[in-house]
Each structure stands twice: as structure tokens, then as C-alpha cells.
Coordinates of C-alpha atoms (C1' of nucleotides) in Angstrom, one line a residue:
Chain A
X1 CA 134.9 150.3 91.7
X2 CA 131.7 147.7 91.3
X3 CA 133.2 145.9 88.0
X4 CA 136.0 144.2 88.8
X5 CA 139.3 144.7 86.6
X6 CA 137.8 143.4 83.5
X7 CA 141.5 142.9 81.6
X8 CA 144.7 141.8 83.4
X9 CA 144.6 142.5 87.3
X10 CA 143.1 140.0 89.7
X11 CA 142.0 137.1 87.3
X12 CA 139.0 136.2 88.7
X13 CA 138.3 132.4 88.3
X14 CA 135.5 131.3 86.1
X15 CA 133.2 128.6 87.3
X16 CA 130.7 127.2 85.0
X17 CA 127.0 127.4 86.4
X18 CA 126.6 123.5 86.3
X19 CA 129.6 123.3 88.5
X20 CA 128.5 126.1 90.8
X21 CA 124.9 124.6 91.3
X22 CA 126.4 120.9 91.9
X23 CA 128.8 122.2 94.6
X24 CA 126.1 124.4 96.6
X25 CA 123.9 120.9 96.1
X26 CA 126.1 119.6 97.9
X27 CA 126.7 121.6 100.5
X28 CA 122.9 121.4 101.0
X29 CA 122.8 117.5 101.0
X30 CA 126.1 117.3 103.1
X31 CA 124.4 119.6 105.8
X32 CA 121.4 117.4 105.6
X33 CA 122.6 114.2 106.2
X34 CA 124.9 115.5 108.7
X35 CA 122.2 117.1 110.7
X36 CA 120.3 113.9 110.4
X37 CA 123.0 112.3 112.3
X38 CA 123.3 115.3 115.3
X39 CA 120.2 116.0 115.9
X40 CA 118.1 113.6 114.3
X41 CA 115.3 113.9 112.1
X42 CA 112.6 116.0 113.3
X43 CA 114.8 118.3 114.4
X44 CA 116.5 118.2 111.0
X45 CA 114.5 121.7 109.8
X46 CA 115.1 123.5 106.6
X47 CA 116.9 126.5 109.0
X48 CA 119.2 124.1 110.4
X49 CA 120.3 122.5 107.3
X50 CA 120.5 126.0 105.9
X51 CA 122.6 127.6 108.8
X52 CA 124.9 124.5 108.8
X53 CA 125.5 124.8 105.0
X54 CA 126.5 128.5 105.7
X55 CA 123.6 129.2 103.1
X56 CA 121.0 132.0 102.8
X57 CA 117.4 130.7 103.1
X58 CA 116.9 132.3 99.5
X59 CA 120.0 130.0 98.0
X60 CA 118.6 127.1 99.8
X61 CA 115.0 127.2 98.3
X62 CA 116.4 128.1 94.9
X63 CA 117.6 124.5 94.8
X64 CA 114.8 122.7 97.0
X65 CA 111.9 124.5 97.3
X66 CA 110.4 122.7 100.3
X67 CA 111.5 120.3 103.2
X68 CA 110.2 117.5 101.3
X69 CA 112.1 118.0 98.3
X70 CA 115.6 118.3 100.2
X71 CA 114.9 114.8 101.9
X72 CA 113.9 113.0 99.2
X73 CA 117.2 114.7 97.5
X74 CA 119.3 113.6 100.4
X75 CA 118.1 110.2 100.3
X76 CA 119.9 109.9 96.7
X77 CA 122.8 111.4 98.4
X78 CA 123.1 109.5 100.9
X79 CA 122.9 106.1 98.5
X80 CA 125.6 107.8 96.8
X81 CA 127.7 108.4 99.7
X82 CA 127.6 104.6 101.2
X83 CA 128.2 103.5 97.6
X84 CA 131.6 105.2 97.7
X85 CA 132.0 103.9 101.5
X86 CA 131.1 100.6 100.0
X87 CA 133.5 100.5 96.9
X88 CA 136.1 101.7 99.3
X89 CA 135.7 99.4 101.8
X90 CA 135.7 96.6 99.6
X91 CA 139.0 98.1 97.6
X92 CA 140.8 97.8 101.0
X93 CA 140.0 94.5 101.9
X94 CA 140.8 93.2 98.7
X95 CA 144.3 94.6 98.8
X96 CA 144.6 93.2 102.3
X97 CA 143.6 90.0 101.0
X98 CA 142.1 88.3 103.9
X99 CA 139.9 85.4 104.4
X100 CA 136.8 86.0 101.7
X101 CA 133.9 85.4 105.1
X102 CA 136.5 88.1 107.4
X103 CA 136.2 90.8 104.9
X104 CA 133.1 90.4 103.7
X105 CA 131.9 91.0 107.5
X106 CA 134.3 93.5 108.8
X107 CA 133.8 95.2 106.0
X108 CA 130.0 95.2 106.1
X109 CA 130.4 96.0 109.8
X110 CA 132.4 98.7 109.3
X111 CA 129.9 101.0 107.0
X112 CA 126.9 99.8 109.7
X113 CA 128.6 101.4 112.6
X114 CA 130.0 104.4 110.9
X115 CA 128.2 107.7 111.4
X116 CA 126.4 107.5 108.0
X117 CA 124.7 104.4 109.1
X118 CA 122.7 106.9 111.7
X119 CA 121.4 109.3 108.8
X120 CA 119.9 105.8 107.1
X121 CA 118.5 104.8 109.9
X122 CA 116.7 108.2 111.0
X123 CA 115.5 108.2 107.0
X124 CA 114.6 104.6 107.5
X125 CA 112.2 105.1 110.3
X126 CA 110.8 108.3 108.9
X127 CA 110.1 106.6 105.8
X128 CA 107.5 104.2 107.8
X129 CA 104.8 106.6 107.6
X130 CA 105.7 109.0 104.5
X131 CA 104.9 107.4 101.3
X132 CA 107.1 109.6 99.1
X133 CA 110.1 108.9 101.2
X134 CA 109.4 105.4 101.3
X135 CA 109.1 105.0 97.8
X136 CA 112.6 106.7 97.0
X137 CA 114.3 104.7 100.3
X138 CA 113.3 101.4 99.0
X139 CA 114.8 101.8 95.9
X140 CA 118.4 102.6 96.9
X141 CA 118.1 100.3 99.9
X142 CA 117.4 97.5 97.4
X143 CA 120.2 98.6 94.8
X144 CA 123.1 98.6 97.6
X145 CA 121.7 95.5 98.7
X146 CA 122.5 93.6 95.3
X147 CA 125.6 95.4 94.9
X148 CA 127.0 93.5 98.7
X149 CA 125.1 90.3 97.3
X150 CA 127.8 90.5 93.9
X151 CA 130.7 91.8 96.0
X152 CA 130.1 88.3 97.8
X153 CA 129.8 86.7 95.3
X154 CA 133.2 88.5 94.0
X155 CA 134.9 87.4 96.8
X156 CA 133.5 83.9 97.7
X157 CA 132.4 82.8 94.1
X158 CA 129.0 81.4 95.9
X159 CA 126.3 83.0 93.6
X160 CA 123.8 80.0 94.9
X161 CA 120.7 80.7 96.7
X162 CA 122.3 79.4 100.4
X163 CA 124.4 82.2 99.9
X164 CA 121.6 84.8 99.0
X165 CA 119.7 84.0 102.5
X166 CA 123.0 84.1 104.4
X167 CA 123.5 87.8 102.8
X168 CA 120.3 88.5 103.6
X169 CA 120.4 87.1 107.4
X170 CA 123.7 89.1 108.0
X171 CA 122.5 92.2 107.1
X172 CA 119.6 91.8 109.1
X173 CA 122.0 91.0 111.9
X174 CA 124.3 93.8 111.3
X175 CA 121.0 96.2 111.3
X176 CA 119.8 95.1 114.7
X177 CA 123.2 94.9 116.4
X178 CA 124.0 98.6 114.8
X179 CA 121.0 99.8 116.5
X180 CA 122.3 98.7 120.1
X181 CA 124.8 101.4 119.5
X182 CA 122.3 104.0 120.5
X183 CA 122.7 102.5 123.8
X184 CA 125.9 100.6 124.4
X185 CA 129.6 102.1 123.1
X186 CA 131.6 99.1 123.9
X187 CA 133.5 98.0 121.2
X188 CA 134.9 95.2 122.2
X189 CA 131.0 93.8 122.8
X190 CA 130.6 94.5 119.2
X191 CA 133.6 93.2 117.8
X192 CA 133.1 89.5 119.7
X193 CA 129.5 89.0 118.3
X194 CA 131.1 90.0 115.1
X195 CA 133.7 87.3 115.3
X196 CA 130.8 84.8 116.2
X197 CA 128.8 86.1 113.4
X198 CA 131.9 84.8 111.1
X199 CA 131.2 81.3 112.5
X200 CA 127.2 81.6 112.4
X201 CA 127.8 82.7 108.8
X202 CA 130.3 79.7 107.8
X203 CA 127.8 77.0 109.3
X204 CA 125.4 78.5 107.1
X205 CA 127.7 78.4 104.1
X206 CA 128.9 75.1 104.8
Chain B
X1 CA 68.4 120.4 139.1
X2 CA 71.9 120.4 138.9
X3 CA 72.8 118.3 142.0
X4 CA 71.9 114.6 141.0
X5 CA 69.3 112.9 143.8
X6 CA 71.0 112.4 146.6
X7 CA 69.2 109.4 148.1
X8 CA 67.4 106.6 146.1
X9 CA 67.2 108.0 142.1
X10 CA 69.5 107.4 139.3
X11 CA 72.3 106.1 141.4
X12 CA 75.4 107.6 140.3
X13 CA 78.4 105.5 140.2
X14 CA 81.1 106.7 142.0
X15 CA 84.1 106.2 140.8
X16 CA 87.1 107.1 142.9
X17 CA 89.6 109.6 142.1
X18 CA 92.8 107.4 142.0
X19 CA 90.6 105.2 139.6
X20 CA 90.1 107.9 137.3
X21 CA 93.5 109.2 136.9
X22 CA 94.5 106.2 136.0
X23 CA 92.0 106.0 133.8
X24 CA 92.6 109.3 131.8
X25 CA 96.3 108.8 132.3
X26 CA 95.8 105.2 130.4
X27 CA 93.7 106.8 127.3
X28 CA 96.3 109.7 126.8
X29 CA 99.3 106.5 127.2
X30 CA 97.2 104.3 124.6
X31 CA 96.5 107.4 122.7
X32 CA 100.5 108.3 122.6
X33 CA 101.2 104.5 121.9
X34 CA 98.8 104.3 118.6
X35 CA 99.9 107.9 117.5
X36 CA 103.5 106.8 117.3
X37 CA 102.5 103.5 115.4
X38 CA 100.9 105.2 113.0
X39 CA 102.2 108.7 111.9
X40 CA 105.2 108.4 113.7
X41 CA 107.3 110.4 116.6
X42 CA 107.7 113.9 115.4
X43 CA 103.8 113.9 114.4
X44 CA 103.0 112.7 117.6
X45 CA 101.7 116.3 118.9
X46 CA 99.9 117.0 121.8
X47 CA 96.9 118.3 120.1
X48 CA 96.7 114.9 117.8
X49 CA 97.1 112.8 121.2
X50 CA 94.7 114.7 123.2
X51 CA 92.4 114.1 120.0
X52 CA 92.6 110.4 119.7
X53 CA 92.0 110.0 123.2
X54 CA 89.2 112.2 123.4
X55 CA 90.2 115.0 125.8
X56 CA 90.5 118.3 126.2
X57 CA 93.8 120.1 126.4
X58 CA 92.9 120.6 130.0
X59 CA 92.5 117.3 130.8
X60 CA 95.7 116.3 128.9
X61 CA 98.0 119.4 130.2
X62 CA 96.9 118.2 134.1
X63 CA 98.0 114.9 133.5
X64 CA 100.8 115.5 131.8
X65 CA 102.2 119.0 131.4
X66 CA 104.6 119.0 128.9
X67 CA 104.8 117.1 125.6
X68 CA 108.4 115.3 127.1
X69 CA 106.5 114.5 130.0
X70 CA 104.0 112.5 128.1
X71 CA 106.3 111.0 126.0
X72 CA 109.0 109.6 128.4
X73 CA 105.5 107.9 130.4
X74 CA 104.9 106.3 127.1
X75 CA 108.6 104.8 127.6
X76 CA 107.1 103.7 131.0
X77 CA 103.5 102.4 129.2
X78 CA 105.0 100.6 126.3
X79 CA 107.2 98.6 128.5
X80 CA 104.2 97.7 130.7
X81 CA 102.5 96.4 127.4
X82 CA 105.5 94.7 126.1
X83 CA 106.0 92.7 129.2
X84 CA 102.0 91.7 130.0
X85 CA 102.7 90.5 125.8
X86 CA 105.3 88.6 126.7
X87 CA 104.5 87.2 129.9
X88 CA 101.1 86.1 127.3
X89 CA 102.9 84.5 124.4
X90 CA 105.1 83.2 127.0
X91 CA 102.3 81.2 128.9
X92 CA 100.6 79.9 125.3
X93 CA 103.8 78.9 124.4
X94 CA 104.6 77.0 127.6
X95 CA 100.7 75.3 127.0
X96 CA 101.2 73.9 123.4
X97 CA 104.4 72.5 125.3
X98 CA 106.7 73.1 121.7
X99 CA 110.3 72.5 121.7
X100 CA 112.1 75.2 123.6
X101 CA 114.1 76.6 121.1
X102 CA 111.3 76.8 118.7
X103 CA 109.0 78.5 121.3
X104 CA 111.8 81.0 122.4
X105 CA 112.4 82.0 118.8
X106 CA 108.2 81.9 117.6
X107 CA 107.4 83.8 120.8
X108 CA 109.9 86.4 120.3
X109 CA 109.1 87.1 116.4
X110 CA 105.0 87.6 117.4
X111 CA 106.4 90.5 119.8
X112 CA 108.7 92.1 116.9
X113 CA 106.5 91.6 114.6
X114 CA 103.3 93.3 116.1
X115 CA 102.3 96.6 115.9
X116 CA 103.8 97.8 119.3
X117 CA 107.5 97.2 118.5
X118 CA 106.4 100.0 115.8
X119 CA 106.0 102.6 118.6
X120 CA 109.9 101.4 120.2
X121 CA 111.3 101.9 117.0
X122 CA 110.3 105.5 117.2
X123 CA 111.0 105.9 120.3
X124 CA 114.3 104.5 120.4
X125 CA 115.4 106.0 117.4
X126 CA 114.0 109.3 118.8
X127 CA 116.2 108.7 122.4
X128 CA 119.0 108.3 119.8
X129 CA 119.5 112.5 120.2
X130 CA 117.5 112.8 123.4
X131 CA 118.9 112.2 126.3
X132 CA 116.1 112.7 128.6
X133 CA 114.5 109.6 126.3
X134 CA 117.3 107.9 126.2
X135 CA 118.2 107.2 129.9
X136 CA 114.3 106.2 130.0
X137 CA 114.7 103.6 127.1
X138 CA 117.6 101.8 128.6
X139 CA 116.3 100.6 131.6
X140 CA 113.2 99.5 130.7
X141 CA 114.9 97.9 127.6
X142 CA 117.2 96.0 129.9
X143 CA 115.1 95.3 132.4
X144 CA 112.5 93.4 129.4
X145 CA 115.9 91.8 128.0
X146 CA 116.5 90.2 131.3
X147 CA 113.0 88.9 131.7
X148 CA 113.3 87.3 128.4
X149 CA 117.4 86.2 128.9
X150 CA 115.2 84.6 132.2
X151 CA 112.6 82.8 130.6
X152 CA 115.2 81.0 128.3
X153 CA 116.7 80.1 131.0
X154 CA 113.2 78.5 132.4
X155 CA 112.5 76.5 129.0
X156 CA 116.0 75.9 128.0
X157 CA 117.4 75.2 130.8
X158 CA 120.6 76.8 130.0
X159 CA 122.0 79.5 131.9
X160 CA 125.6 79.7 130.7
X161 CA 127.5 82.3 128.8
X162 CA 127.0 80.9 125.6
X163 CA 123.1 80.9 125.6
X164 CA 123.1 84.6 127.0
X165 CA 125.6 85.4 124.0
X166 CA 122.7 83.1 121.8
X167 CA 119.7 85.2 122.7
X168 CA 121.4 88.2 122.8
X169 CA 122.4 87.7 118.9
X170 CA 118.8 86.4 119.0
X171 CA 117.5 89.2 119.8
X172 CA 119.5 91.6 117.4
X173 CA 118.6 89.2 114.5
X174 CA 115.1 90.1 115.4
X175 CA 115.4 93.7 115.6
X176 CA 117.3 93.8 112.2
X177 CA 115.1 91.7 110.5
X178 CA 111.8 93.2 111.9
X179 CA 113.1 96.6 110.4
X180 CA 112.7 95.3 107.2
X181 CA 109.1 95.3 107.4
X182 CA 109.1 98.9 106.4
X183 CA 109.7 97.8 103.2
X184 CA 108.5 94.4 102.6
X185 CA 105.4 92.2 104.0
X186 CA 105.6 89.1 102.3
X187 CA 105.2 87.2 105.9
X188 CA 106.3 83.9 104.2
X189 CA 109.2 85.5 103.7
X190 CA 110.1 86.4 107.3
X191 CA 108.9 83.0 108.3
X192 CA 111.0 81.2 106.4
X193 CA 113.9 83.5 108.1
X194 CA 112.6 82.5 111.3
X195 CA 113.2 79.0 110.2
X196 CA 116.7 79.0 109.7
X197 CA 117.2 81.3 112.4
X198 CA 116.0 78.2 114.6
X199 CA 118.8 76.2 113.1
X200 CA 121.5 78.6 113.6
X201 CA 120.7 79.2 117.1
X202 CA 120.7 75.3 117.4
X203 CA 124.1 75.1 116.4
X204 CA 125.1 77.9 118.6
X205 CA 124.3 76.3 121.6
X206 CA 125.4 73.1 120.8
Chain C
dT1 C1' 76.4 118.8 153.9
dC2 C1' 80.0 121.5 152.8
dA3 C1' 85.0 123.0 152.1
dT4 C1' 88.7 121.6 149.5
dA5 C1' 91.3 119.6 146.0
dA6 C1' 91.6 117.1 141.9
dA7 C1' 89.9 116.5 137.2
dC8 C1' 88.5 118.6 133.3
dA9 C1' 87.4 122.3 129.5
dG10 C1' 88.4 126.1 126.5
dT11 C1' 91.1 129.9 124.9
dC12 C1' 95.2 132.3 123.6
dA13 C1' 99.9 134.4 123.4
dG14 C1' 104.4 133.2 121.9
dC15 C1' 107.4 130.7 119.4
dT16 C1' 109.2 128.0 115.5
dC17 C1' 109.0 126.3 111.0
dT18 C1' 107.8 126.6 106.3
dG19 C1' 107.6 128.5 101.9
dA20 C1' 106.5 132.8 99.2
dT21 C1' 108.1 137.2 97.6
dT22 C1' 111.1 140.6 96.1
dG23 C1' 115.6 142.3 95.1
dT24 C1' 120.7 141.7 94.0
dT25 C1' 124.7 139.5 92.2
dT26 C1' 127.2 136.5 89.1
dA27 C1' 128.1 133.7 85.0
dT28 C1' 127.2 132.6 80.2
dG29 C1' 126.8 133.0 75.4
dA30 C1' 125.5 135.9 71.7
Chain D
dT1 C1' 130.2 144.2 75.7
dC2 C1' 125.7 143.3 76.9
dA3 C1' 121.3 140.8 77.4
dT4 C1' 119.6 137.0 79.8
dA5 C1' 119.2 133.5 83.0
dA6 C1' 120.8 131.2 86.9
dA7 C1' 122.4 131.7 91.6
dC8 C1' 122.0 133.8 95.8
dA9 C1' 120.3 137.1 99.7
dA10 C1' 116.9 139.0 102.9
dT11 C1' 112.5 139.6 104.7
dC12 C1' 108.0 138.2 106.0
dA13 C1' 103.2 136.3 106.3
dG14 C1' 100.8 132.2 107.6
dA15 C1' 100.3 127.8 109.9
dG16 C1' 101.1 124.7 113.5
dC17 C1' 102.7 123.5 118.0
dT18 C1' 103.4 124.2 122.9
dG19 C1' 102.3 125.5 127.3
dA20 C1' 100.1 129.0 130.3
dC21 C1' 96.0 130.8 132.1
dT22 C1' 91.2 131.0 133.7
dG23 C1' 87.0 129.0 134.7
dT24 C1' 83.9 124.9 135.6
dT25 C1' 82.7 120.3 137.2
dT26 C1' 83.3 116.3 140.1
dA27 C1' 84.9 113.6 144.0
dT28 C1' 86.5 113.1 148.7
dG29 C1' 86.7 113.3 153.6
dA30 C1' 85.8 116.0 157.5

DNA sequence: TCATAAACAGTCAGCTCTGATTGTTTATGA
DNA sequence: TCATAAACAATCAGAGCTGACTGTTTATGA
């Protein structure tokens, strides 16, 4: 009764390895992040990610042997993740076809006060004093930052270097004013200074 | 030879006891402060604060018996700090006599952009999923945001809706942009930042 | 000067987290 | 079909952290 019916009966389904090993990454890097966002970083231990993935410990340092190595890994995940929040984002407001300065701001609004925003941020600020994760952050932090810069670009066809800077400034902006969420759950606060952020950002453009 | 001459002698100092509570209680604070700067919240132990401030775990556990307790006084502390730093750069900036918007927006970067606004990043990032911290952060956080909403007021002059709104995004700007210095110190660069900040919030309130 | 309380020191048990080890199951390709 | 390697499971020792406990020193006010 071990083997199961080896010709007709239940038809087991076949998964290739690389397929099973991506998927239970994932589940890993899923858990991760979202118990970055719960309970925050330092509470973000190994067990927890590992209960909340519904894995065994052993499973779990099969495919990251240490703490370390499964937040540096969700790091990369996490780029990935706002990548496909991005392109989505960006998709939709393109259909909807409003103004180029509306979209480009509700749009970047939109992924800074979504829950992933809270996984960067706790990664962010543990990043300050750990080298390794700094390293790995940087890079991805820099890479979404010129894909926004060409999506503007994209949808204003200003490429010059007034336009750069007022990038730059708004996602500063955006990164201070997502922060006050940790304190303050008033949308309709939010969504004002976003409409004057429009009209900051066209005097700047102007 | 253990009791110290009681009449003429060596002439101990005596130091009262509400002196040197405060005292110790001001190390371990200061010791808390520098700990978060530089390794961060969750290395912030007791034993590596007792260290740097030189005490025993005696000392440190009567002051302060749990490791909550000592952090959400370090809420308290760092607020003190902040505001005798402001109230500083706020008095140099009223001697050099500088344009008001250009002394609002100078004095405000110095306090972001020193080592202390290190230590309320990790703890306000930290409150994010504490609640204990969290009820702490905000009122010390508003309470320093009206001081500084007030002293606008005092070199602007303007106490209307619209320059409340202006320092508000002022301050978000700020908070966004003194993030980045996780990744980047090029101080030129912030400075220049700073520059056209100046000009937005010109146009703002005008 | 002396009783009392606060300040301070040192040690340690208990807990949690990490990562190593060992054993079992499942998939793949020969 | 079977050997091999990857994937997964379970347990555990070691290290670090917290907070309790006990004992000593120092200051205060009666």
C-alpha cells in the first residue's frame, strides 16, 4: 500500500523539481514579506516566516540556510513584486487615459501607500546598519527608480534634467508623506496633499 | 577605614539623590539614544545599553525594569533633545537674521539631517507594530510639529491654512528626502534639493 | 550618629531564536 | 524499474536576551 498505483488508477500529477522548488520559494518569500508588514522586522524570525508558510523548519533551511540569506532573498522578491505593482499600475492609467502629471502621481501614490510599501520600508531601515542588506536594497531601489523616471518620460515626453529632479523631489515626498501613515489613517488628508503635490509638481515642470 | 573622615579630610562631595537619578537615568537615555543610531532598534539590547553607558545590570534594571520601559523613556529623551536642537538652530537662525523662508527650510534640514533623526527613524518605524511605542511617538511628534508650525508662524508671519498645509508638506519633503541618506551622502546633492525646495515652498505661499 | 531607603553590582534561570543534524519522501532520468 | 538527487520533516544543542533575585554601597533625614 506505500507505492501508489504505478499504471492507471489515481494519476498522480508530475511536477518537475525546478517548478516544485520555485513555488515553495515562494511561499517562503511571500511569508517573509508579509510578516515584514505584521509584525515588523525584528520580529520577522525564521519560525514565524516558517509557520506562516505552513513549512517545516527542515524545508525552510533547505532553501535558505540562515536568516540572512532569506532577507537578502526577499529583498529581490520584493523588487519583483512592486515591479509587477508598478507595470500594473501604469497599464491602468494608461487605459484610463488621464492627464500625464494625474497618473503619474496617483499612480506613484498608490504603490507608496499599499501594504508592500511597509515591507520596503522595514528593509529600508534595517538596511542602515547591515552592510549585506544595504548593498542588495540599493540596487533594486535604484533600478525601480529609473524604471518611474522612463514611465514619465513615457507619459509626459520630458526626458530633460528639470524633469529628473522633479522625479526625484516627488518620490522623496511620497516617502515622507507614506511614513505619516504609521500615525494618521485619514485619507482624505492624504488625498488633498496629493492634489497639491499635482500643482507643486507642474510649477516645477513649467 | 571604610567610613570616609567625617570632619575636615578629603571632603566628599555630596551629591544628592534626585541629582543622581537623573544622572544615571541620562547615561542609560544617551546610551539608548547612540545605540539606536548606530546598530539599530532590534540590536538595541539591554546588555549593549547597560554597556555603553557603563553600568551594571543592577543599576540599569532599577532604573528601568524592563527593556520597553527604557525604550518608550527614550521616546520621552529624544524628544527633549530634538526640541533643545531646535529651539538652538532656531535662535542662530533668528541671529544671522536670513530670510524667513530660507531659515525655516536651512534650520529644519540641519535637524533631519543629524544623527538624532537616525534614532526616530527606528523608533518610529519600530512603533509601526507596537502599540505601546506608538501612542508614545505621536504625541511627542505632534507636540514638536506644533512648536515648529509655531515658530513659522514667529518668522513668517503667516498663520493661515495655507502655510500650515506648506510646512506640513515641508516637513514630509524632509522626512522623505532625509531617508535617502541611507543610501547616498553626496551632501551637494541634498543641498541642491534644499534649494529648490525653497522655491517651491515660495510659490506655495504666494 | 544611625535607621532607612535608594542606588548600584553580580549572577543566573528561563525563554526564544538560530542553524546543525539526521532521517524520510518524492521526482527525475538512465 | 531503479539509482540518485532534490525536497521536505523533525529534533536538538548552543547562543543570546530578558528579567528576577540576592547582596552591597551610598545618601538622606530624623
Amino acid at each position: 500500500m506505500k507505492k501508489a498505483g504505478t499504471d492507471a488508477a489515481p494519476k498522480r500529477e508530475r511536477v518537475p523539481q525546478a517548478e516544485r522548488r520555485r513555488v515553495t520559494r515562494g511561499k517562503l518569500l511571500d511569508a517573509t514579506i508579509e510578516s515584514l508588514i505584521d509584525v515588523g522586522y525584528p520580529r520577522t524570525t525564521t519560525v514565524e516566516v516558517g509557520e506562516r508558510a505552513g513549512l517545516s523548519r527542515g524545508a525552510q533551511l533547505h532553501h535558505f540556510p540562515s536568516r540572512a540569506d532569506l532577507l537578502v532573498a526577499a529583498i529581490e522578491h520584493l523588487a519583483d513584486e512592486r515591479s509587477k505593482e508598478f507595470e500594473a499600475e501604469l497599464r491602468a492609467r494608461l487605459e484610463k487615459g488621464d492627464e500625464p502629471i494625474d497618473a503619474m502621481v496617483d499612480m506613484l501614490w498608490t504603490m507608496f501607500s499599499g501594504p508592500l510599501y511597509w515591507a520596503v520600508v522595514e528593509l529600508m531601515v534595517a538596511a542602515r546598519t547591515d552592510p549585506e542588506l544595504l548593498g542588495r536594497f540599493e540596487t533594486f531601489e535604484r533600478s525601480l527608480g529609473g524604471r518611474i523616471y522612463g514611465a514619465f518620460k513615457q507619459l509626459t515626453g520630458r526626458g530633460d534634467r528639470q524633469a529628473k529632479i522633479a522625479v526625484e523631489m516627488t518620490l522623496y515626498f511620497m516617502r515622507g508623506l507614506a511614513m505619516e501613515r504609521i500615525f494618521r489613517e485619514n485619507d482624505a488628508h492624504y488625498a488633498n496633499l496629493i492634489e497639491r503635490w499635482k500643482k507643486s509638481l507642474r510649477t516645477m515642470l513649467s
